[in-house]
Coordinates of C-alpha atoms and ligand atoms in Angstrom, one line a residue:
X1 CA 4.3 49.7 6.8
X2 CA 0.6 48.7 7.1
X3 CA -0.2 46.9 10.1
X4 CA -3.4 45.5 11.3
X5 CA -5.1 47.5 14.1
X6 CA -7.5 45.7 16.2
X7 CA -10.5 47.8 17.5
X8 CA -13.3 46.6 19.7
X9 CA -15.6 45.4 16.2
X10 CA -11.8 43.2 15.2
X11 CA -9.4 44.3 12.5
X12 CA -9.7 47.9 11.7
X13 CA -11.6 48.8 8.9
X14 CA -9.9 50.5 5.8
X15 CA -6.4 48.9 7.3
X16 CA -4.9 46.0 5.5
X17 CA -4.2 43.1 7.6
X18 CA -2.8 40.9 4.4
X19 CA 0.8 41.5 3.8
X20 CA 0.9 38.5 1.7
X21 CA -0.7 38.7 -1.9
X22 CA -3.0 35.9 -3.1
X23 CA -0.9 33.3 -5.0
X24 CA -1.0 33.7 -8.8
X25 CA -2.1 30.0 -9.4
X26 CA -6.0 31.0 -8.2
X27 CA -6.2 32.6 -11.7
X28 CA -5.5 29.2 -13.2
X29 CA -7.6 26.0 -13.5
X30 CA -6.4 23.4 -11.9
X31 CA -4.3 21.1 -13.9
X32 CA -4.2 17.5 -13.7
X33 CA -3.7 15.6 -17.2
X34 CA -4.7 12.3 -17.8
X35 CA -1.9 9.7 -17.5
X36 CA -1.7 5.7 -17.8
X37 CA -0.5 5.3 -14.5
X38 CA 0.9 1.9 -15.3
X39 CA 3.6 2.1 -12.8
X40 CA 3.5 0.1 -9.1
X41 CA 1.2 3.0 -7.8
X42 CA -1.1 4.7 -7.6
X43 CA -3.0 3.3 -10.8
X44 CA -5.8 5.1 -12.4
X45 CA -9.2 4.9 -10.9
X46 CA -12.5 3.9 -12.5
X47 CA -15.5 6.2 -13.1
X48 CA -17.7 4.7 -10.9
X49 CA -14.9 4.7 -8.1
X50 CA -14.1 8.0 -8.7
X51 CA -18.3 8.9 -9.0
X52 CA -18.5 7.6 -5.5
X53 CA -15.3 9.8 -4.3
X54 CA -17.2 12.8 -5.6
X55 CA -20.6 12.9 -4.2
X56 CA -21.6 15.4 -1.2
X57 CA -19.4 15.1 1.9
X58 CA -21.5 14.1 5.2
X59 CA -20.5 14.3 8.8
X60 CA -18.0 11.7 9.9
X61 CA -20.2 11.0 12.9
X62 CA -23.4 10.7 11.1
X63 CA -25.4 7.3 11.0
X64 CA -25.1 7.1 7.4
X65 CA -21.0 7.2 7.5
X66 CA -21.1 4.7 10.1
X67 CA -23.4 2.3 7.8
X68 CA -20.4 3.2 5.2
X69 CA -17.8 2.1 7.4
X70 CA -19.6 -1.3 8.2
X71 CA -19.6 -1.8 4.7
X72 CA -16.0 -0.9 4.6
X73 CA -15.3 -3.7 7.4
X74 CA -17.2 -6.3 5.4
X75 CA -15.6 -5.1 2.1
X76 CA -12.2 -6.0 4.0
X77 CA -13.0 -8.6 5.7
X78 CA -13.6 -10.6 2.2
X79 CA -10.7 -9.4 0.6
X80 CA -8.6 -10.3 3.6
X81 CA -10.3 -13.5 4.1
X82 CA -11.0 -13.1 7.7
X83 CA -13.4 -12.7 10.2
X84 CA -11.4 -10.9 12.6
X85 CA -13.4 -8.3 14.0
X86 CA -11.1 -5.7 15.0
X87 CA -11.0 -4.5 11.0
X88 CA -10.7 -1.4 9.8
X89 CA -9.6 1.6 7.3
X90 CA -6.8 3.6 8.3
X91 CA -7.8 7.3 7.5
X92 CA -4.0 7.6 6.0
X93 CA -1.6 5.6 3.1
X94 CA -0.3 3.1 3.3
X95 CA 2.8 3.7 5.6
X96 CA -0.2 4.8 8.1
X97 CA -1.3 1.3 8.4
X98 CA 2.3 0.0 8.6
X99 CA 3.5 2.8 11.5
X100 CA -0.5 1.8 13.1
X101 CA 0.5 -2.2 13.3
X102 CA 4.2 -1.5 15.0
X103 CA 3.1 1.3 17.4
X104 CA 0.3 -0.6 18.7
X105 CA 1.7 -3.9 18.8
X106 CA 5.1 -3.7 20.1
X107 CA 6.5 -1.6 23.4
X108 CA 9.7 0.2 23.8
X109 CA 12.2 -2.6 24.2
X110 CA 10.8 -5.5 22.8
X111 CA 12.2 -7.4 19.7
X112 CA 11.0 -7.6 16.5
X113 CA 12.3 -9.7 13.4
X114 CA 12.2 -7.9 9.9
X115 CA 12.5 -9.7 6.8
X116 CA 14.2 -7.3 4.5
X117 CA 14.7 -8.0 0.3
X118 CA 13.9 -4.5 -0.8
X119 CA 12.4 -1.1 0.7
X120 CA 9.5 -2.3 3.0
X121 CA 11.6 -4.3 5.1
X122 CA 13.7 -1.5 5.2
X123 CA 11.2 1.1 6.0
X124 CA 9.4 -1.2 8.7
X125 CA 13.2 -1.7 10.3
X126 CA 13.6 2.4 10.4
X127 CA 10.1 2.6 12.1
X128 CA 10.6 -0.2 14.8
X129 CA 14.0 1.7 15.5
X130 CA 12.7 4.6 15.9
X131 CA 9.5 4.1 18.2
X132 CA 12.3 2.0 20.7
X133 CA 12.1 -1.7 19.2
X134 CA 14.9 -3.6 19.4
X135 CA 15.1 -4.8 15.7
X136 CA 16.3 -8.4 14.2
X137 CA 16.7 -8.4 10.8
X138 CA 16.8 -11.0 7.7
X139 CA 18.3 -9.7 4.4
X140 CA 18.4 -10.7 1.0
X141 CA 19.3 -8.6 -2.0
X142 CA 16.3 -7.5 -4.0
X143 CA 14.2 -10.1 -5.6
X144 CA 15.5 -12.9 -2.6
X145 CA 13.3 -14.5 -0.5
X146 CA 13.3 -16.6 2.5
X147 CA 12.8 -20.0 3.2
X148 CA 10.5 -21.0 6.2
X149 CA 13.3 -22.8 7.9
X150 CA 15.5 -19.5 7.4
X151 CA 12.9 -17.6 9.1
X152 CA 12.4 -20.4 12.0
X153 CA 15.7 -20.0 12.7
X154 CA 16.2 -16.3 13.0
X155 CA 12.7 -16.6 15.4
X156 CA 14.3 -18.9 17.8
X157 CA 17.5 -17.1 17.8
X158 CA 15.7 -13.4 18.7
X159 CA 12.7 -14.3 20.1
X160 CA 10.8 -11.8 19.0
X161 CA 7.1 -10.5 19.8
X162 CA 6.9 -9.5 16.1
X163 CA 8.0 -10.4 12.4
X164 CA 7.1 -8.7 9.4
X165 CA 7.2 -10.1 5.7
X166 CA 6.3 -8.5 2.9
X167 CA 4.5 -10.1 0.9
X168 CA 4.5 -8.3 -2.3
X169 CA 7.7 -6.9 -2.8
X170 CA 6.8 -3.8 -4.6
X171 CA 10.3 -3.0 -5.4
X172 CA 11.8 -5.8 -6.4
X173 CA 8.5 -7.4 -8.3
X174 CA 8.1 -10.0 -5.7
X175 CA 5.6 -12.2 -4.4
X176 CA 6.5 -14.3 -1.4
X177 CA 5.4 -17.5 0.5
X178 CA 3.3 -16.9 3.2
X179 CA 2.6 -20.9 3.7
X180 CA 3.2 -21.9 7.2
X181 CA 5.5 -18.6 8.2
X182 CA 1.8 -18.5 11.0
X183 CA 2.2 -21.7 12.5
X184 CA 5.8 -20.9 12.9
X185 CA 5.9 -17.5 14.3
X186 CA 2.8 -18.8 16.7
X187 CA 5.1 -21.4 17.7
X188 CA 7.4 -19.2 18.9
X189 CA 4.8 -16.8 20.4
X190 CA 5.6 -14.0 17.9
X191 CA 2.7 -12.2 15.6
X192 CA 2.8 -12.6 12.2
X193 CA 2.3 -9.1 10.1
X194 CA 2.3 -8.7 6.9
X195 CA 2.2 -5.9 3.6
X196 CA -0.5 -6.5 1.3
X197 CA 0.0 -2.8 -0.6
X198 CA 1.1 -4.2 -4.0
X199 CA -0.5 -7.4 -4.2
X200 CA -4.1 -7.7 -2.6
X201 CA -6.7 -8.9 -5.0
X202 CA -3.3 -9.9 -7.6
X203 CA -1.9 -12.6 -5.8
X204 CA -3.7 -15.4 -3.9
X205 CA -4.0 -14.6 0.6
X206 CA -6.1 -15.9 3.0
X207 CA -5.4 -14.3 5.9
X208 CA -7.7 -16.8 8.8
X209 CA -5.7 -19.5 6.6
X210 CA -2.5 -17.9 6.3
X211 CA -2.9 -17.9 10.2
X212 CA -1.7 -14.1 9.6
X213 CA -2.3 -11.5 12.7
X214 CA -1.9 -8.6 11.3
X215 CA -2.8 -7.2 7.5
X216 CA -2.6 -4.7 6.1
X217 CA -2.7 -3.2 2.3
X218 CA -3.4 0.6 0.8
X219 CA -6.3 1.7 -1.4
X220 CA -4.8 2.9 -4.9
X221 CA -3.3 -0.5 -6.1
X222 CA -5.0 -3.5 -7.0
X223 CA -8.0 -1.4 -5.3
X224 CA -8.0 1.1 -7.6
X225 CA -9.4 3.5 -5.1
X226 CA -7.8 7.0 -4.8
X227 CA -4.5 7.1 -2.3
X228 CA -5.0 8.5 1.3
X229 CA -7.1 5.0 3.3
X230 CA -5.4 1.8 4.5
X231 CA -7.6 -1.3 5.5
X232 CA -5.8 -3.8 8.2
X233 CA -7.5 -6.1 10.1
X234 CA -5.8 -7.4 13.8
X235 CA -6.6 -11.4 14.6
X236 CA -7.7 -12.4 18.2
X237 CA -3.9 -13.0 19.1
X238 CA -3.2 -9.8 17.6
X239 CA -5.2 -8.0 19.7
X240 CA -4.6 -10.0 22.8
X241 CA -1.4 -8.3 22.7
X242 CA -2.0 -5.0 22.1
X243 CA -5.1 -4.2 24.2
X244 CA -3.2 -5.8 27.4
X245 CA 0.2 -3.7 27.0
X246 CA 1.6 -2.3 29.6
X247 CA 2.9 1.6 27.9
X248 CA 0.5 4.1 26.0
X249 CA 1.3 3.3 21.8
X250 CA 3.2 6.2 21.3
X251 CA 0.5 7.6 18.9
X252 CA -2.3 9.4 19.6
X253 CA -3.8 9.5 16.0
X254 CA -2.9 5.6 15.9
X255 CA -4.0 4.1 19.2
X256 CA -6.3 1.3 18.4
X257 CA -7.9 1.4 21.8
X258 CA -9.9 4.5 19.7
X259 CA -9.6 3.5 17.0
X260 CA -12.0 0.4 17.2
X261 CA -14.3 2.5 19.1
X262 CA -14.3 4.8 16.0
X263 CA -14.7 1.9 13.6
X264 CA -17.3 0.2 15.9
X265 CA -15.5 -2.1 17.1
X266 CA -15.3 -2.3 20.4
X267 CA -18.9 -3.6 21.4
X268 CA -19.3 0.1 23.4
X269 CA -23.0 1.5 22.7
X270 CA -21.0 5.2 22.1
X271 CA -18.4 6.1 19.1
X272 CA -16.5 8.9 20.5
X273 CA -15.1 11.3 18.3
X274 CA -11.4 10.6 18.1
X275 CA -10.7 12.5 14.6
X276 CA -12.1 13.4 11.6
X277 CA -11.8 10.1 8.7
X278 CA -11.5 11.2 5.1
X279 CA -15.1 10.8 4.1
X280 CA -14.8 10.8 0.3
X281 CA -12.0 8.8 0.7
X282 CA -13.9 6.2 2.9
X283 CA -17.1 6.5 0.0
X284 CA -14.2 5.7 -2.8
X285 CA -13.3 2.9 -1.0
X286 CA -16.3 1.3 -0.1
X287 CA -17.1 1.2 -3.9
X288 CA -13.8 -0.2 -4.7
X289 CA -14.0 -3.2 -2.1
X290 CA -17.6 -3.4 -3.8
X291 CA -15.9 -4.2 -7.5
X292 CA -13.6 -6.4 -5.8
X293 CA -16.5 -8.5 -4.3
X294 CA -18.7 -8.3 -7.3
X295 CA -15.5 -9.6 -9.6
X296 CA -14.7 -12.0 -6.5
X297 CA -11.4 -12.6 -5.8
X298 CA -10.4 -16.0 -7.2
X299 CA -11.6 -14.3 -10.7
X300 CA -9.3 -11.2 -10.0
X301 CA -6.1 -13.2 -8.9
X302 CA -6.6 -15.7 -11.9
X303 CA -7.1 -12.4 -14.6
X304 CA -4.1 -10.8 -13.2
X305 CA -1.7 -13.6 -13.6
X306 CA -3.2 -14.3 -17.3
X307 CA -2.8 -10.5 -18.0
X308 CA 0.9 -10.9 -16.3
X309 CA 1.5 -14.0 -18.2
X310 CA 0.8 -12.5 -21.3
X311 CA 2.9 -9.5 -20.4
X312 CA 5.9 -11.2 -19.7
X313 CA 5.7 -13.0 -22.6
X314 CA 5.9 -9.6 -25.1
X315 CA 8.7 -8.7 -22.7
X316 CA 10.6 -11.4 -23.2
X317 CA 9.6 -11.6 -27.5
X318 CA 11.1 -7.7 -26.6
X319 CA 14.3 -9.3 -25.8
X320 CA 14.2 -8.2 -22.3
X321 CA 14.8 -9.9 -19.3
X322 CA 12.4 -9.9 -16.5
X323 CA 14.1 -9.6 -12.9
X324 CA 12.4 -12.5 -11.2
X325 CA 13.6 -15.8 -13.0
X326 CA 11.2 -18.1 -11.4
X327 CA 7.5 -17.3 -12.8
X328 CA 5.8 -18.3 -9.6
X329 CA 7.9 -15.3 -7.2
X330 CA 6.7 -13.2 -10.1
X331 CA 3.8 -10.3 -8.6
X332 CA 1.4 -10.4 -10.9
X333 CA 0.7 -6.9 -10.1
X334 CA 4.3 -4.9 -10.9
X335 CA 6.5 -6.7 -13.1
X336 CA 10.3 -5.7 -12.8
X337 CA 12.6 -6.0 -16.0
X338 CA 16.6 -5.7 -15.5
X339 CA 17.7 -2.3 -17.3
X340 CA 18.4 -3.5 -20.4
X341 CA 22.0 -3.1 -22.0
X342 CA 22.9 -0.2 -23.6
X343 CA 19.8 2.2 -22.2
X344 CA 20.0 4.9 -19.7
X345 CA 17.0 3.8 -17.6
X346 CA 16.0 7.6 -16.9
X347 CA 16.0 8.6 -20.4
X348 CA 13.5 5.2 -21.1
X349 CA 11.1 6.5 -18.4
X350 CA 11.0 9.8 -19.9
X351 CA 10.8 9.4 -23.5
X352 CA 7.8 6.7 -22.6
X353 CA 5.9 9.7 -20.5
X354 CA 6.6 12.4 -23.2
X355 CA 5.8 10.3 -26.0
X356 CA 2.7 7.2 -25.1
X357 CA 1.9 9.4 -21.5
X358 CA 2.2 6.4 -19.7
X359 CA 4.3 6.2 -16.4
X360 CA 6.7 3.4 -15.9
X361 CA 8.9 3.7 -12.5
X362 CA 12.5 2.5 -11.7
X363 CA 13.6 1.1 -8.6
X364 CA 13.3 2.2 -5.3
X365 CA 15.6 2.2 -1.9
X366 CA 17.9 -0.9 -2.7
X367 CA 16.5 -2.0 -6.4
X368 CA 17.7 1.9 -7.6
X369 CA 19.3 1.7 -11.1
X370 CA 18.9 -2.4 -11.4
X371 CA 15.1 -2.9 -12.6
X372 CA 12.4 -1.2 -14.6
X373 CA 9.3 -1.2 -13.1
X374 CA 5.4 -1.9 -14.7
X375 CA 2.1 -2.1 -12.9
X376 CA -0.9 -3.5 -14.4
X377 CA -3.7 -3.4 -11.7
X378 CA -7.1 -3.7 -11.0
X379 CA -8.8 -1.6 -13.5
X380 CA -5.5 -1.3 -15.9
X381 CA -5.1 -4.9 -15.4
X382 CA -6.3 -5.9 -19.3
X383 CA -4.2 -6.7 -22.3
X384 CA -5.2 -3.7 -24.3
X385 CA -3.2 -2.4 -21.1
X386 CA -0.3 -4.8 -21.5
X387 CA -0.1 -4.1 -25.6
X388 CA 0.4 -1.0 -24.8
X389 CA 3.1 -0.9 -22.2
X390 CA 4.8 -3.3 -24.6
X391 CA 4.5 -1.0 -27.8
X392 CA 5.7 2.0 -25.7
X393 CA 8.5 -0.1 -24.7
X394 CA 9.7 -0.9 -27.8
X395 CA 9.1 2.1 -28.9
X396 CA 11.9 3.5 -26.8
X397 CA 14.1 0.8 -26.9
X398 CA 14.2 1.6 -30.9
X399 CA 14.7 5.5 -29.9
X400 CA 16.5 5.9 -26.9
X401 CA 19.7 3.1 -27.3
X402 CA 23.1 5.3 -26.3
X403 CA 25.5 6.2 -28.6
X404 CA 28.7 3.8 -28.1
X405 CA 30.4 7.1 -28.1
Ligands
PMP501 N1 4.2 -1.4 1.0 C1 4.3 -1.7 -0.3 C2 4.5 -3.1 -0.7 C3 4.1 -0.7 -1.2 O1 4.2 -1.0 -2.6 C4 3.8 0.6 -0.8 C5 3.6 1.7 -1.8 N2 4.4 1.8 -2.9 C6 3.8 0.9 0.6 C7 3.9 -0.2 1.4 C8 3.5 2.2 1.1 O2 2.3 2.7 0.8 P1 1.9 4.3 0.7 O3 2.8 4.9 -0.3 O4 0.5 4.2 0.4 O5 2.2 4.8 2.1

């Protein structure tokens, strides 16, 4: 047995210290093909974004980076519509920003209301439950929504400091209301928060309008930046109620108290290091909140419903039936088709992937085995795009029907 044998210069000389051998993929390239990621995420990522993601790495704490993350605020603070200050990129996915918004704005014991009509609701419910919330929920069955008198009743009933709504329903293929649901929660002193992951720069939201409190959204949809950052922004009420709690946010990584001193935020002279953000990630981003600004974002919500429009359209010529009946609940971004008859939806997915290298998705957490799912965002948000989803598509709806057998 070789063991290592420390003398006073270290590890002996001449004596292996390595007992396990380098892994064999080191004497292989690294492999990533090119795919059409035309599924609800992560979608493909433009040169220039990805251009910006590549250049040299500098220090998180240099001048320059924090010049980047100004930009980065202001980048957000036009796609969220808001001129809340306390905005920022979480160095983390999306569920970062979600797990950031709940630690930091409700204590162990309060109530929160969750509006549940497919995963998110679900996942934000788990979260609450597990950092000590006591959590409310609202359910419908995927593709449901809620009406604002629904919701005003459930806030009177629970009183709760929080409710969250998603607002484009990833899963199902959803885009909800957010008229009013502000005014409503505020009137029942509860924050309004709400996911912006699958729809931001799709589907039409103001948050300062919206009178939302807290946003959030992630980087690799509609963005078309590479996954890994977050932006969410906290309104005055927002932050109101998290900077005067009474208990540490159970998160170190996550407390917003550094945080916005990170992010320069917090009017101190002095950012402190707190961790180290994902600097390529952060350069990725701040060129793809620069497309969004330079497209501007009433042109980018009116060319993704077009592109949708026009999509749904060869879906239905298809024969297929798209899962959201009423157009307007449609997200522009992922469109969700019911599996049609006769097709195992597995088999679809893989014969598309193997033959047009082009992911597709099925559901996920409650919409498993009911719905198909396409994303056409941001940069693959175009009607080549959509022409080709729909040839694949009937492409494998002519090869993949099952045998009545
Ligand atoms: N919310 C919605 C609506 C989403 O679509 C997603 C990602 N599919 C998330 C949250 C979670 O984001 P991430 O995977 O980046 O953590």
């Amino acid at each position: 047995v070789i063991s290592a044998r420390s003398t006073k210069h270290g590890v002996h000389r001449g004596m292996s210290s390595v007992t396990i051998p380098p892994p064999a993929f080191c004497h292989r390239p690294l492999e990533a093909p090119f795919r059409y990621l035309f599924g609800p995420g992560p979608s493909n990522v433009p040169p220039r974004v990805l251009a910006a993601g590549g250049r040299p790495i500098i220090g998180h704490m240099h001048s320059e980076m924090f010049g980047i993350m100004n930009d980065i605020k202001k980048g957000i603070q036009y796609a969220f519509q808001t001129s809340n200050n306390m905005t920022l990129a979480m160095s983390g996915s999306g569920h970062t920003a979600m797990e950031c918004a709940l630690f930091n704005i409700v204590e162990p014991g309060e109530s929160v209301l969750v509006a549940i009509n497919g995963i998110w609701g679900e996942r934000v419910a788990e979260i609450a439950e597990r950092m000590g919330a006591k959590v409310h929920t609202l359910v419908k069955t995927p593709g449901g929504h809620f009406t604002n008198a629904e919701i005003e009743q459930a806030l009177a009933k629970h009183k709760p400091v929080l409710f969250f709504l998603t607002h484009g329903e990833s899963s199902a293929g959803l885009v909800h209301p957010v008229d009013g649901i502000g005014d409503i929660c505020h009137k029942y002193n509860c924050l309004l928060l709400v996911d912006s992951v699958a729809s931001l720069g799709a589907a039409p939201l103001l948050m300062d309008q919206q009178n939302i409190d807290i946003l959030y959204t992630g980087s690799q949809k509609a963005l078309n930046a590479p996954p890994g950052t977050a932006p969410i922004s906290f309104s005055e009420r927002a932050c109101h109620k998290m900077f005067n709690r009474k208990t540490k946010p159970v998160s170190y990584l996550l407390d917003m108290t550094n945080l916005s001193n990170y992010w320069g935020n917090d009017g101190k002279p002095e950012r402190i290091y707190h961790h180290t953000g994902p600097v390529s990630g952060f350069f990725a981003l701040r060129e793809s909140l620069a497309i969004l600004a330079e497209t501007g974002l009433e042109n980018s919500w009116k060319h993704h419903t077009e592109v949708a429009e026009y999509f749904w359209k060869g879906l239905e010529d298809l024969g297929l039936k798209l899962f959201i009946k009423d157009k307007d609940l449609r997200l522009p971004s992922v469109t969700t088709i019911a599996i049609p008859e006769g097709y195992n939806w597995k088999e679809l997915l893989a014969y598309i992937m193997k033959h047009h290298r082009i992911e597709f998705t099925g559901g996920l957490g409650p919409s498993v085995g009911m719905l198909l799912r396409i994303g056409l965002m941001g940069y693959n948000c175009n009607k080549a795009n959509a022409a080709m989803a729909l040839a694949a598509l009937e492409d494998a709806l002519k090869q993949c029907r099952m045998s009545k057998a």
